[in-house]
Tab-separated table of C-alpha atoms and ligand atoms in Angstrom:
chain	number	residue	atom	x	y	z
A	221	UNK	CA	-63.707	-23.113	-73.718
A	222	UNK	CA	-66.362	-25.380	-71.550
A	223	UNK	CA	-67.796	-28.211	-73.012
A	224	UNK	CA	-71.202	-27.686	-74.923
A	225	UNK	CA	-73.239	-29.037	-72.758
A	226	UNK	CA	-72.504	-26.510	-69.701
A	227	UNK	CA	-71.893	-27.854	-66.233
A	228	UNK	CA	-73.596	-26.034	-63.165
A	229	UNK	CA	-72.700	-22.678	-62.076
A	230	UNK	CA	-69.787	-22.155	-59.838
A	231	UNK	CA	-71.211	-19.618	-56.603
A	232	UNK	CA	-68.648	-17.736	-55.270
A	233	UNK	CA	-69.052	-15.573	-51.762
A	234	UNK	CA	-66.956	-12.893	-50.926
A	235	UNK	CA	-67.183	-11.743	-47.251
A	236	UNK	CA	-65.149	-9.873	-44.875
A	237	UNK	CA	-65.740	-6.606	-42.865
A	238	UNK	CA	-66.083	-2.904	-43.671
A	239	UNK	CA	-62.921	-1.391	-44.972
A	240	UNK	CA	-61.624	-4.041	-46.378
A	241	UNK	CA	-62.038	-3.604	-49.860
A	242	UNK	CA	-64.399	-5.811	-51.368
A	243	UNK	CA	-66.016	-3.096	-53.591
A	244	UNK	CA	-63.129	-2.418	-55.106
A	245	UNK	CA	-61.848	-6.058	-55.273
A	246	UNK	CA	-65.414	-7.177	-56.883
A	247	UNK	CA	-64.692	-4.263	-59.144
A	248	UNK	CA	-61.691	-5.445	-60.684
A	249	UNK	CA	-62.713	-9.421	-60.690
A	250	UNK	CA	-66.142	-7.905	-62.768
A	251	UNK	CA	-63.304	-6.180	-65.101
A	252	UNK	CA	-61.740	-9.188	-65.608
A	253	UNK	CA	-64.214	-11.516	-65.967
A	254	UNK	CA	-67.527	-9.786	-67.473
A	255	UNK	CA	-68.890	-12.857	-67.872
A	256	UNK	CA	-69.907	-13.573	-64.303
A	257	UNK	CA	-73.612	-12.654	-62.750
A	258	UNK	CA	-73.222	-10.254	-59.697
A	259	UNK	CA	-76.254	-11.064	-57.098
A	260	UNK	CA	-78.160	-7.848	-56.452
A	261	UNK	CA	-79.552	-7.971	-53.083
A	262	UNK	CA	-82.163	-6.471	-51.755
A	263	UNK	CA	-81.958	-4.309	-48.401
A	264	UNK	CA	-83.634	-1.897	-46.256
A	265	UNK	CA	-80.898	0.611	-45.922
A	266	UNK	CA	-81.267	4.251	-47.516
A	267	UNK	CA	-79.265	4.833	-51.114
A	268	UNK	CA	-76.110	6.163	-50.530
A	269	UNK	CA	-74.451	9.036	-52.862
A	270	UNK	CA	-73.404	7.588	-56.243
A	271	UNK	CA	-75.137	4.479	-55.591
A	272	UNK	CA	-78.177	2.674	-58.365
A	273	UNK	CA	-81.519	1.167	-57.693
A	274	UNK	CA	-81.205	-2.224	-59.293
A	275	UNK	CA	-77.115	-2.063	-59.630
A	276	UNK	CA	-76.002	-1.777	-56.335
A	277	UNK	CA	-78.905	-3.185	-54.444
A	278	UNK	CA	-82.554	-3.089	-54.992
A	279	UNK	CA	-83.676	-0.693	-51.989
A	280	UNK	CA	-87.531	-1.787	-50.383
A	281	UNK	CA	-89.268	-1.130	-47.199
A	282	UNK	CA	-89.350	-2.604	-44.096
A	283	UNK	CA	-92.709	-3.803	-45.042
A	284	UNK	CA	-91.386	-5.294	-48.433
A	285	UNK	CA	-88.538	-6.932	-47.124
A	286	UNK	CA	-90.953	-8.752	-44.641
A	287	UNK	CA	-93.228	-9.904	-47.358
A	288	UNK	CA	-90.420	-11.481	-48.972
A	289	UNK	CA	-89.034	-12.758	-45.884
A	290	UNK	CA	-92.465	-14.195	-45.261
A	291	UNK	CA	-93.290	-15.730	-48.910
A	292	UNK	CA	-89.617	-17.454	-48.696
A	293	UNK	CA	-88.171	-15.764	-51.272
A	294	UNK	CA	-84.839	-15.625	-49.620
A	295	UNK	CA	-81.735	-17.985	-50.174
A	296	UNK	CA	-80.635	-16.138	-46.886
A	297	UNK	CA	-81.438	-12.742	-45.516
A	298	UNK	CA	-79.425	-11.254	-42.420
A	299	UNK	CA	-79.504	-7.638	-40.377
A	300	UNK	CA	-76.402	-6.649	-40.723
A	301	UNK	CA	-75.351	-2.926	-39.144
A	302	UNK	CA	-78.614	-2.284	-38.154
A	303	UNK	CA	-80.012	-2.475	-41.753
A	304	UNK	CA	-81.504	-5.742	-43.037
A	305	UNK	CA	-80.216	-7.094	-46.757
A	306	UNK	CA	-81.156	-10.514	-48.358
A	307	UNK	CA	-80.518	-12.651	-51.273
A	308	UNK	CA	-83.304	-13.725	-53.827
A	309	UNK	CA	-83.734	-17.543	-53.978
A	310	UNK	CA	-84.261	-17.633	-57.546
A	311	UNK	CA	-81.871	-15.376	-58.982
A	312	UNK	CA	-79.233	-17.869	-57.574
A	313	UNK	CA	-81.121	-21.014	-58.163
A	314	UNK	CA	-81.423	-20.050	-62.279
A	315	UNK	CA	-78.680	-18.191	-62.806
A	316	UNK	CA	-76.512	-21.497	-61.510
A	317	UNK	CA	-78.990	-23.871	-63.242
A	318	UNK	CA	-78.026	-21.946	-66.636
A	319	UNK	CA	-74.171	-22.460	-66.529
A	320	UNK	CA	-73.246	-19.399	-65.121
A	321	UNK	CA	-71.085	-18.406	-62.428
A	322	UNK	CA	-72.533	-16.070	-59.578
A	323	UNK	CA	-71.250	-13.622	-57.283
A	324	UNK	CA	-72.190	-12.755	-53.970
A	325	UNK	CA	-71.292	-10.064	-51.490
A	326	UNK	CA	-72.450	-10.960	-48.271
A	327	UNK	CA	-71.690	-10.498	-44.490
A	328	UNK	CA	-70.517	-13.850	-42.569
A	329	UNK	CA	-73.879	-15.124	-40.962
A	330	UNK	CA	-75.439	-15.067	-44.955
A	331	UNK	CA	-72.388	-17.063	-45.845
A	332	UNK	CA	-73.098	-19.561	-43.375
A	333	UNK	CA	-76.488	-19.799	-44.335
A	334	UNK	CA	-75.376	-20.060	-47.935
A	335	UNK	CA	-73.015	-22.690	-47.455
A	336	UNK	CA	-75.583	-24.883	-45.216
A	337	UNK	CA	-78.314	-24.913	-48.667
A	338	UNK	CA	-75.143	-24.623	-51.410
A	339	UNK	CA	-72.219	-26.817	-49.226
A	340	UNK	CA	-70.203	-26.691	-53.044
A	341	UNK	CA	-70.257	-23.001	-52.917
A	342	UNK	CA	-66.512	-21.308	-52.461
A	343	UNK	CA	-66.101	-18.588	-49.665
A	344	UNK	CA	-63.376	-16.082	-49.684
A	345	UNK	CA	-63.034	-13.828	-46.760
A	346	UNK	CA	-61.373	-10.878	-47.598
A	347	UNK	CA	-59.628	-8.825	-44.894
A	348	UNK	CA	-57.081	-5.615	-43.809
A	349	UNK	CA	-53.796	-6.165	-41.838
A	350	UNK	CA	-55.414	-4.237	-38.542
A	351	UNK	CA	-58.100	-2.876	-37.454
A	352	UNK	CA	-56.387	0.252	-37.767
A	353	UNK	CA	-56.238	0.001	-41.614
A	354	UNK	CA	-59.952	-0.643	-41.324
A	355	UNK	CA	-60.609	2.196	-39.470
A	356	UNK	CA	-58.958	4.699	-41.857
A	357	UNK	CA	-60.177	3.403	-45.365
A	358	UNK	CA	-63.883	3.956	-43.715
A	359	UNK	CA	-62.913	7.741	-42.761
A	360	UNK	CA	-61.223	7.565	-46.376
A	361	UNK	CA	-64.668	5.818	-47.787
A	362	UNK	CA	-66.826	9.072	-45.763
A	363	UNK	CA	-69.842	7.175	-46.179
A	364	UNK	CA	-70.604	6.492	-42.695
A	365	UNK	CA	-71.132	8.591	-39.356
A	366	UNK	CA	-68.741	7.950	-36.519
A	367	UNK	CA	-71.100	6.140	-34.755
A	368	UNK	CA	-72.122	3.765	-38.012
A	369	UNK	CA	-68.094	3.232	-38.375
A	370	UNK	CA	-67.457	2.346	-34.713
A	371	UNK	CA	-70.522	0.010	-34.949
A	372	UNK	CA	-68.855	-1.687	-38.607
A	373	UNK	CA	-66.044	-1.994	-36.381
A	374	UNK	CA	-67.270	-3.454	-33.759
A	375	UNK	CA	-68.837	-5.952	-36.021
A	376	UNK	CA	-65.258	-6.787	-37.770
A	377	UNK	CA	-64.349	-8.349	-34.294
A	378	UNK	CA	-66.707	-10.944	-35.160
A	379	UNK	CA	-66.694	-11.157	-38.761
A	380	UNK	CA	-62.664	-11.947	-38.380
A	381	UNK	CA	-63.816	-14.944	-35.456
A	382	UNK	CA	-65.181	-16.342	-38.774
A	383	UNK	CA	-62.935	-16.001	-41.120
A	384	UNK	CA	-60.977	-19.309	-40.368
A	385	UNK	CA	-64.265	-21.611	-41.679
A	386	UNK	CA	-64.267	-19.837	-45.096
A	387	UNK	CA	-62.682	-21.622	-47.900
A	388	UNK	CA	-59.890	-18.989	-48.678
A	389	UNK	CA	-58.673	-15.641	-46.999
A	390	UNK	CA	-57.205	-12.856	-49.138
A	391	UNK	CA	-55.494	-10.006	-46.950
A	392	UNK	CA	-55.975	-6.813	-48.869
A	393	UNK	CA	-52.869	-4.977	-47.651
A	394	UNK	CA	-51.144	-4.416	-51.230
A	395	UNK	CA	-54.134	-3.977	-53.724
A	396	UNK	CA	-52.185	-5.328	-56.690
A	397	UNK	CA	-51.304	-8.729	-54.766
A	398	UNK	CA	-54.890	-9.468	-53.083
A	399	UNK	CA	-56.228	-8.266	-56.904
A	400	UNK	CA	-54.072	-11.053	-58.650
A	401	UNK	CA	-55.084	-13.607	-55.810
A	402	UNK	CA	-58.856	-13.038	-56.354
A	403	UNK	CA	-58.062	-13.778	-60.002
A	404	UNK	CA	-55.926	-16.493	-59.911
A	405	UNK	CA	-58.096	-18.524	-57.591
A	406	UNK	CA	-61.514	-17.786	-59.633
A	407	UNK	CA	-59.960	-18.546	-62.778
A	408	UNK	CA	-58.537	-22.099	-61.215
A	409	UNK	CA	-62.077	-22.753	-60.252
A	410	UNK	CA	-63.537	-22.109	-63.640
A	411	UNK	CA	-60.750	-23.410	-65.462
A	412	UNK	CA	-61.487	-26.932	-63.536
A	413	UNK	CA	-65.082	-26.377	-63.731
A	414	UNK	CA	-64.600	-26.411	-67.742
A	415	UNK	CA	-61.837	-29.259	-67.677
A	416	UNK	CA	-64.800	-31.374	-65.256
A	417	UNK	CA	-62.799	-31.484	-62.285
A	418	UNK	CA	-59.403	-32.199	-63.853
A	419	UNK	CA	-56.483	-30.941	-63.226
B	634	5GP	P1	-73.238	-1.971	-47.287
B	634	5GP	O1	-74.342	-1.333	-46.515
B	634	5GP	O2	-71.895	-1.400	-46.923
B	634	5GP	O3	-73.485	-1.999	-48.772
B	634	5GP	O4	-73.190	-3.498	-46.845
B	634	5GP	C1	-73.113	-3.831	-45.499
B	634	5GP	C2	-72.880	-5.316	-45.337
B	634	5GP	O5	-74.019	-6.047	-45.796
B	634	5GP	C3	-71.688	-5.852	-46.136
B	634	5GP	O6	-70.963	-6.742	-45.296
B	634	5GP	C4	-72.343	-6.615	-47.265
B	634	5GP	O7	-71.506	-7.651	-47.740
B	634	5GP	C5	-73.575	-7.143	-46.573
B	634	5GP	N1	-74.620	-7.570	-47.514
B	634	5GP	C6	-74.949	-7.003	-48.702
B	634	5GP	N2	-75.941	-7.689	-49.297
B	634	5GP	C7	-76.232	-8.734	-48.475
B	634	5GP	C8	-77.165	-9.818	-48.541
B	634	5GP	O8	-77.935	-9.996	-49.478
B	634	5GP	N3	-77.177	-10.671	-47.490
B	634	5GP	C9	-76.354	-10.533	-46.405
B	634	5GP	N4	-76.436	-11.445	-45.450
B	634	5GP	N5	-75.465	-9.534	-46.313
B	634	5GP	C10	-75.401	-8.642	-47.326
């Protein structure tokens, strides 16, 4: 249990490219630990099958992303496979402010700009083995068109360049071992976070 008077929220970022499996990963850390506050971002891109206004994302316009862009009511806001997404300021400043731990799921350059307003906040990339394995969990996933997988792909290149300034790297070849990783390491950061820093 944390003390009564609650220290600040712990942010956590999870990053890493297409295929990788952070929508299953965040799955099974939400599973685990209900308690935490997902970040719903905002974006431009269409709804996808099976997918919630307000759960998954809040989907706006063009124009209504640039209003928000232009009243500052992003933490950090990105274009990120032709589509643009961005954080809400607030959501993170309160939800952090009240105690509770946040998580986002953002691409690389939103983690950078994350990191340069929140420096305490923890980054874990999460990756495949190869490009290969990439490649066939987005034909498996059959939510893109070739050409929007070749382009996520093309994108990974860079996104991996990346990965060595994050905080932690979880390779998501066995889903049972990354799984437990993810786990272990959130609940050593809350478990300090409670314990103020101790060990
Ligand atoms: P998808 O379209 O597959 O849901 O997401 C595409 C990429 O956009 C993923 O890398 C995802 O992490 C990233 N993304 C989602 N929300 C945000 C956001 O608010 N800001 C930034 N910078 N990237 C985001």
């Amino acid at each position: 249990m944390c003390p009564a008077v609650k220290p600040k929220g712990l942010l956590f970022i999870i990053s890493g490219p297409a295929g990788a499996g952070k929508g299953t990963l965040r799955k099974i850390l939400f599973d685990e630990f209900p308690d935490l506050v997902y970040s719903i971002s905002s974006t431009t891109r269409p709804l996808r099958n099976g997918e919630e206004e307000g759960v998954d994302y809040h989907f706006i316009s063009m124009d209504e992303f640039r209003a928000l862009v232009a009243e500052g009511a992003f933490l950090e806001w990105a274009e990120v496979h032709g589509n643009f997404y961005g954080t809400k300021r607030e959501d993170v400043e309160k939800c952090l402010e009240r105690g509770d731990d946040m998580v986002l799921e953002i691409d690389v350059k939103g983690c950078v700009n994350v990191k340069k307003k929140i420096p305490e906040a923890i980054r874990i990339f999460i990756t495949a083995p190869s490009p290969e394995v990439l490649y066939k969990r987005l034909e498996l996933r059959g939510t893109e068109t070739k050409e929007q997988m070749t382009l996520r792909l093309r994108n990974a290149e860079d996104e991996l360049l990346c990965s060595a300034e994050f905080e932690h790297v979880i390779v998501n070849d066995c889903l049972k071992t990354a799984s437990s990783e993810l786990l272990d390491l959130v609940r050593s950061y809350r478990s300090r976070k409670c314990s103020g820093g101790k060990k």
